[in-house]
Coordinates of C-alpha atoms and ligand atoms in Angstrom, one line a residue:
M1 CA 0.0 0.0 0.0
F2 CA 2.8 2.4 0.8
S3 CA 5.7 3.4 -1.4
S4 CA 9.3 3.4 0.0
K5 CA 10.0 6.4 2.1
H6 CA 11.7 9.3 0.4
F7 CA 11.3 11.4 3.5
E8 CA 12.4 10.5 7.1
L9 CA 12.0 12.3 10.4
S10 CA 15.7 13.0 10.2
D11 CA 15.1 15.0 7.0
I12 CA 13.2 17.7 8.8
P13 CA 15.4 20.8 8.6
D14 CA 16.4 23.0 11.4
L15 CA 13.4 25.2 12.3
S16 CA 15.0 27.8 14.6
G17 CA 13.0 31.0 14.5
K18 CA 9.9 29.3 13.1
V19 CA 6.5 29.3 14.8
A20 CA 4.0 26.4 14.2
I21 CA 0.5 25.6 15.3
V22 CA -0.6 21.9 15.1
T23 CA -4.3 21.4 15.9
G24 CA -5.1 18.1 17.6
S25 CA -1.5 17.8 19.0
N26 CA -2.4 16.6 22.5
T27 CA -2.4 13.0 21.1
G28 CA -2.1 10.9 18.0
I29 CA -0.4 12.0 14.8
G30 CA -0.6 15.6 15.8
K31 CA 1.4 15.1 18.9
V32 CA 4.2 13.3 16.9
C33 CA 4.2 16.3 14.5
A34 CA 4.5 18.7 17.5
I35 CA 7.4 16.6 19.0
Q36 CA 9.3 16.5 15.7
L37 CA 8.9 20.2 15.0
A38 CA 10.0 21.0 18.6
K39 CA 13.0 18.7 18.2
K40 CA 14.2 20.9 15.3
N41 CA 13.9 24.0 17.5
C42 CA 10.6 25.2 16.2
Q43 CA 8.3 27.2 18.6
V44 CA 5.2 25.0 18.8
I45 CA 1.7 25.9 19.9
V46 CA -0.3 22.9 21.2
P47 CA -4.1 23.7 21.0
S48 CA -6.4 21.5 22.9
R49 CA -10.0 21.7 24.1
S50 CA -8.9 20.2 27.4
E51 CA -6.5 22.3 29.6
D52 CA -5.4 19.1 31.4
K53 CA -4.6 17.2 28.1
G54 CA -3.0 20.2 26.5
L55 CA -0.7 21.0 29.5
A56 CA 0.2 17.3 29.8
A57 CA 1.2 17.2 26.1
V58 CA 3.2 20.4 26.5
A59 CA 5.1 18.9 29.5
D60 CA 5.8 15.6 27.5
I61 CA 7.0 17.5 24.4
K62 CA 9.3 19.7 26.5
A63 CA 10.7 16.6 28.3
I64 CA 11.2 14.7 25.1
T65 CA 12.8 17.5 23.1
G66 CA 14.4 19.8 25.6
N67 CA 12.7 22.7 23.7
E68 CA 11.0 25.1 26.2
K69 CA 9.2 27.0 23.5
V70 CA 6.2 24.8 23.5
E71 CA 2.9 26.4 24.6
F72 CA -0.7 25.4 25.2
I73 CA -3.6 27.6 24.1
K74 CA -7.2 26.5 24.5
L75 CA -9.1 25.6 21.4
D76 CA -12.4 23.8 21.1
L77 CA -13.2 23.2 17.4
L78 CA -16.8 22.6 18.3
S79 CA -17.2 26.3 19.1
L80 CA -16.6 29.1 16.7
Q81 CA -16.2 31.5 19.6
S82 CA -13.4 29.3 20.9
V83 CA -11.7 29.4 17.5
K84 CA -11.9 33.1 17.5
A85 CA -10.6 33.4 21.1
F86 CA -7.7 31.0 20.2
A87 CA -6.7 33.1 17.2
E88 CA -6.9 36.3 19.2
E89 CA -4.8 34.9 22.0
F90 CA -2.3 33.5 19.5
K91 CA -2.0 36.8 17.7
S92 CA -1.7 38.8 21.0
K93 CA 1.4 36.6 21.9
H94 CA 3.0 36.0 18.4
D95 CA 3.5 38.2 15.4
K96 CA 4.8 35.3 13.2
L97 CA 3.3 32.0 12.0
H98 CA 5.2 29.8 9.5
I99 CA 3.5 26.5 9.8
L100 CA -0.2 25.7 10.4
I101 CA -1.1 22.0 10.4
N102 CA -4.9 21.6 10.5
N103 CA -4.7 18.1 11.9
A104 CA -7.4 17.7 14.5
G105 CA -10.4 15.6 13.5
I106 CA -13.1 13.2 14.5
M107 CA -14.4 10.1 12.8
L108 CA -17.4 7.8 13.1
A109 CA -19.0 10.0 15.8
P110 CA -22.7 9.5 16.5
Y111 CA -24.9 12.4 15.2
S112 CA -24.5 15.5 17.3
L113 CA -24.4 19.3 16.9
S114 CA -21.7 21.8 17.7
E115 CA -22.3 24.9 19.9
D116 CA -23.2 26.6 16.6
G117 CA -25.7 24.0 15.5
L118 CA -23.4 22.4 12.9
E119 CA -23.0 18.6 12.6
S120 CA -19.9 17.7 14.6
H121 CA -17.7 16.2 11.8
F122 CA -18.6 19.1 9.6
A123 CA -17.9 21.6 12.4
T124 CA -14.7 20.1 13.6
N125 CA -13.1 18.7 10.4
H126 CA -14.0 21.6 8.1
V127 CA -15.7 24.7 9.4
A128 CA -13.6 25.4 12.4
H129 CA -10.4 24.8 10.5
Y130 CA -11.5 27.1 7.7
Y131 CA -12.4 29.8 10.2
L132 CA -9.1 29.3 12.0
T133 CA -7.1 29.5 8.8
M134 CA -8.9 32.7 7.6
Q135 CA -8.1 34.4 10.9
L136 CA -4.4 33.4 10.7
L137 CA -3.9 34.0 7.0
P138 CA -2.6 37.6 7.3
T139 CA 0.0 36.4 9.8
L140 CA 0.9 33.5 7.6
I141 CA 1.3 35.8 4.6
S142 CA 3.4 38.4 6.4
S143 CA 5.6 35.5 7.8
G144 CA 6.1 33.9 4.4
P145 CA 7.4 31.6 3.1
S146 CA 4.9 29.7 5.2
R147 CA 3.0 26.4 5.0
I148 CA -0.6 25.2 5.6
V149 CA -1.2 21.5 5.7
N150 CA -4.8 20.3 5.8
V151 CA -5.0 16.7 7.1
S152 CA -7.5 14.8 4.9
S153 CA -7.9 11.1 4.5
F154 CA -8.3 8.3 1.9
G155 CA -11.8 8.2 3.5
H156 CA -12.6 11.2 1.2
N157 CA -13.6 8.4 -1.3
F158 CA -16.7 7.7 0.7
T159 CA -18.2 10.6 -1.2
L160 CA -18.4 8.2 -4.2
V161 CA -21.2 6.2 -2.6
S162 CA -23.6 8.9 -1.3
S163 CA -25.6 11.8 -2.6
R164 CA -25.2 13.8 0.6
S165 CA -24.4 17.4 -0.2
L166 CA -24.0 20.9 1.3
D167 CA -27.8 21.2 1.2
N168 CA -28.2 18.5 3.8
I169 CA -24.8 18.2 5.5
N170 CA -26.1 19.2 8.9
D171 CA -29.2 17.0 8.8
E172 CA -29.8 14.0 11.1
K173 CA -32.0 12.5 8.3
G174 CA -29.8 10.4 6.1
Y175 CA -26.8 10.7 8.5
S176 CA -24.2 8.0 8.2
R177 CA -21.0 8.3 10.3
M178 CA -18.7 7.0 7.6
I179 CA -20.2 9.0 4.8
Q180 CA -20.2 12.2 6.9
Y181 CA -16.5 11.7 7.8
G182 CA -15.8 11.1 4.1
F183 CA -17.4 14.3 3.0
T184 CA -15.6 16.4 5.5
K185 CA -12.3 14.9 4.5
A186 CA -13.2 15.6 0.8
Y187 CA -13.8 19.2 2.0
N188 CA -10.2 19.4 3.3
I189 CA -9.0 18.7 -0.2
L190 CA -11.5 21.1 -1.8
F191 CA -10.5 23.8 0.7
T192 CA -6.8 23.2 -0.1
R193 CA -7.4 23.6 -3.8
E194 CA -9.6 26.7 -3.6
L195 CA -7.4 28.5 -1.1
T196 CA -4.4 27.8 -3.4
R197 CA -6.3 29.1 -6.4
R198 CA -7.2 32.3 -4.6
L199 CA -3.7 32.9 -3.3
E200 CA -2.3 32.5 -6.8
A201 CA -5.1 34.7 -8.3
N202 CA -4.0 37.4 -5.8
K203 CA -0.3 36.9 -6.6
I204 CA 0.4 35.8 -3.0
N205 CA 3.1 33.3 -3.8
N206 CA 4.8 32.7 -0.5
I207 CA 2.3 30.3 1.1
Y208 CA 2.3 26.6 0.2
V209 CA -1.1 25.0 1.0
N210 CA -1.3 21.3 0.6
C211 CA -3.2 18.3 2.1
N212 CA -2.5 14.7 2.8
H213 CA -3.7 11.2 3.8
P214 CA -1.5 10.2 6.7
G215 CA -2.0 6.4 6.2
V216 CA -3.9 3.9 8.3
V217 CA -2.4 4.9 11.6
S218 CA -2.6 3.6 15.2
S219 CA -4.4 6.3 17.2
E220 CA -7.5 7.2 19.1
L221 CA -9.4 8.2 16.0
S222 CA -11.8 5.3 16.2
R223 CA -12.7 6.1 19.8
H224 CA -16.3 7.1 18.9
A225 CA -17.0 3.8 17.3
F226 CA -15.0 1.2 19.1
D227 CA -13.9 0.7 22.8
Q228 CA -10.2 1.4 22.6
Q229 CA -9.6 -1.4 25.1
S230 CA -11.5 -4.0 23.0
W231 CA -9.5 -6.9 21.4
F232 CA -10.6 -5.5 18.0
S233 CA -9.1 -2.0 18.7
K234 CA -5.9 -3.5 20.2
F235 CA -5.5 -5.9 17.2
Y236 CA -6.2 -3.2 14.7
N237 CA -3.8 -0.6 16.3
N238 CA -1.0 -3.2 17.0
H239 CA -1.1 -5.3 13.8
V240 CA -3.0 -3.4 11.0
A241 CA -2.2 0.2 11.5
I242 CA 1.2 1.9 11.2
P243 CA 2.7 3.8 14.2
T244 CA 2.1 7.5 14.6
E245 CA 5.7 8.3 13.8
K246 CA 5.2 6.9 10.3
G247 CA 1.7 8.4 10.0
A248 CA 3.2 11.9 10.7
L249 CA 5.8 11.7 7.9
T250 CA 3.7 12.9 5.0
Q251 CA 2.3 16.0 6.8
L252 CA 5.7 16.8 8.2
Y253 CA 7.1 16.6 4.7
L254 CA 4.5 19.1 3.5
A255 CA 5.1 21.3 6.5
T256 CA 8.9 21.4 6.5
S257 CA 10.7 19.9 3.5
P258 CA 12.6 22.5 1.4
E259 CA 11.5 20.4 -1.6
V260 CA 8.0 21.8 -1.2
E261 CA 9.3 25.2 -2.1
S262 CA 12.0 24.1 -4.6
K263 CA 9.4 22.0 -6.5
N264 CA 6.6 24.6 -5.9
I265 CA 4.2 22.1 -4.5
K266 CA 0.9 23.8 -4.0
G267 CA -2.8 22.7 -3.8
E268 CA -1.8 19.0 -3.9
Y269 CA -2.9 15.8 -2.1
Y270 CA -0.1 13.7 -0.8
V271 CA -0.1 10.1 0.5
P272 CA 2.4 8.0 2.5
Y273 CA 5.2 8.4 2.5
A274 CA 5.5 12.0 1.2
E275 CA 4.4 11.0 -2.4
P276 CA 1.8 12.7 -4.7
G277 CA -1.5 11.0 -4.4
C278 CA -4.7 11.0 -6.5
A279 CA -7.8 12.5 -5.0
N280 CA -11.1 11.5 -6.4
A281 CA -13.1 13.4 -9.0
F282 CA -15.5 14.9 -6.4
S283 CA -12.5 16.4 -4.5
K284 CA -10.9 17.7 -7.6
S285 CA -13.9 19.5 -8.9
D286 CA -13.4 23.2 -9.2
K287 CA -17.1 23.8 -9.0
N288 CA -17.3 21.8 -5.7
A289 CA -14.4 23.8 -4.3
L290 CA -16.0 27.1 -5.2
D291 CA -19.4 26.0 -3.8
L292 CA -17.8 24.9 -0.6
W293 CA -15.9 28.2 -0.2
N294 CA -19.0 30.3 -0.8
Y295 CA -21.2 28.1 1.5
T296 CA -18.6 28.3 4.3
E297 CA -18.2 32.1 3.9
Q298 CA -22.0 32.5 4.1
L299 CA -22.2 30.2 7.1
L300 CA -19.5 32.0 9.0
K301 CA -21.2 35.4 8.4
E302 CA -24.4 34.0 9.9
K303 CA -22.8 32.3 12.8
V304 CA -20.1 34.8 13.7
P305 CA -21.7 38.3 13.6
D306 CA -18.3 40.2 13.3
Y307 CA -16.8 37.8 10.7
K308 CA -15.7 40.2 7.9
G309 CA -15.1 37.5 5.3
A310 CA -12.0 36.1 3.7
I311 CA -9.4 38.6 2.6
F312 CA -10.1 37.7 -1.0
Ligands
NAP401 N1 -5.5 7.5 12.2 C1 -5.8 7.3 11.0 O1 -5.7 6.1 10.5 C2 -6.1 8.4 10.0 C3 -6.3 8.1 8.7 C4 -6.7 9.1 7.8 C5 -6.8 10.4 8.3 N2 -6.5 10.7 9.6 C6 -6.6 12.1 10.0 O2 -5.5 12.4 10.9 C7 -5.9 13.4 11.8 C8 -5.4 13.1 13.1 O3 -6.0 11.9 13.6 P1 -5.4 10.9 14.7 O4 -5.4 9.6 14.0 O5 -4.2 11.4 15.3 O6 -6.6 10.9 15.7 P2 -6.7 11.1 17.3 O7 -5.6 10.3 18.0 O8 -8.1 10.8 17.7 O9 -6.4 12.7 17.5 C9 -7.3 13.6 17.1 C10 -7.0 15.0 17.7 O10 -8.0 15.9 17.4 C11 -8.4 16.6 18.6 N3 -9.8 17.1 18.5 C12 -10.9 16.4 18.1 N4 -12.0 17.2 18.3 C13 -11.5 18.4 18.8 C14 -12.2 19.6 19.2 N5 -13.5 19.7 19.1 N6 -11.4 20.6 19.6 C15 -10.1 20.5 19.6 N7 -9.4 19.4 19.3 C16 -10.1 18.3 18.9 C17 -8.3 15.5 19.6 O11 -8.4 16.1 20.9 P3 -9.1 15.3 22.1 O12 -8.1 14.4 22.7 O13 -9.5 16.4 23.1 O14 -10.3 14.6 21.5 C18 -7.0 14.9 19.3 O15 -5.9 15.7 19.8 C19 -7.4 13.6 11.7 O16 -7.7 14.7 10.9 C20 -7.8 12.3 10.9 O17 -9.0 12.5 10.2 C21 -6.2 9.7 10.5

C-alpha cells in the first residue's frame, strides 16, 4: 500500500526562528508532529480543548525534546467563539506564524451538533479549521514563506457512494457516520485547492497550501465507534495500522521539507510516504471547491456576527 520512504523524520530541517500551530496535538499523529517540530527548534503551539490534556502534552513534548518554546492555548473546534478566542490569544502573543497544520479531526461519531448548530464532523473537520485559517492568513502571509497542511484522508472516497451534499450536510436525516467523515475529508481537499487558487489569483506566492492522507495509523481516532480497550481495537492498532511516527511523515514533509518550495508544490494531495496522491473526482472538482468556499463564507457570516469574510 505504501511506497518506499523518500522522507524521514531526520530529513526535517532546522526550524530555529519558526513558529508552528498543530491542531489536535495533545495526542495521536498531531502530537508526533509537535514533537518532531520541537526537536528541530521550532516554537510550537499545542491547541487543545482540554487544559489538562494540553498541558500534559506540552510537558511531555518539552521533556522529550528539551525545547522550552512549547505552549498550550485552549481551542475547542466545536465552538466558533473558541476558535476566535484562540486566534486572538495567539496573535496577541505572536506576530509570526510559519506552519499551520490543520490536523485535529473526529471520525465515526454519532450524530450531534456543535455549539453553533453544525453537525460535529462538519464543524470540527471543516468549518472550524476554515475559520481558524482565515483568521491566521494575514499572519501566515506576512511571515512567508509559510505552509498550511490540511490533514485529509483516503476516506474522502466515501463521497463516491452517497448523494449527501452541502444542502443536507447538517441534517440528522440520512446521516451515516462513515459518509459524513468522508465528505468532511473531501472538503479538506477542496478547501486546499480553492485557497491555493485564490492565493495564486491574488499573486500571493509565499504560502504553500497542501493536504494529505497520513495512512492507516494507530491512534485514538476510532474512539467514537470502538472501545479502545477491546480486542478489535488493540489488534487493529497493533497489527494493522502503522505507528504515529510513520503516520506523521507525510504531513511533516509538506510542513517542513525544502522540496515543497523548490518544487513549488501547491494545492496538492499527498499520501504515505510523502508522495503525490490521487484525490477522487468529487474532491478535484473546481465547482465543488468554489461552492464549498461560498457556502462556508456565508455560514460564518451567519454564525459569527463580526466575521468580515475572507481577505479575497
Ligand atoms: N488515524 C488514521 O488512520 C487516520 C487516517 C486518515 C486520516 N486521519 C486524520 O488524521 C488526523 C489526526 O487523527 P489521529 O489519528 O491522530 O486521531 P486522534 O488520535 O483521535 O487525535 C485527534 C486529535 O484531534 C483533537 N480534536 C478532536 N476534536 C476536537 C475539538 N472539538 N477541539 C479540539 N481538538 C479536537 C483531539 O483532541 P481530544 O483528545 O480532546 O479529543 C486529538 O488531539 C485527523 O484529521 C484524521 O481525520 C487519520
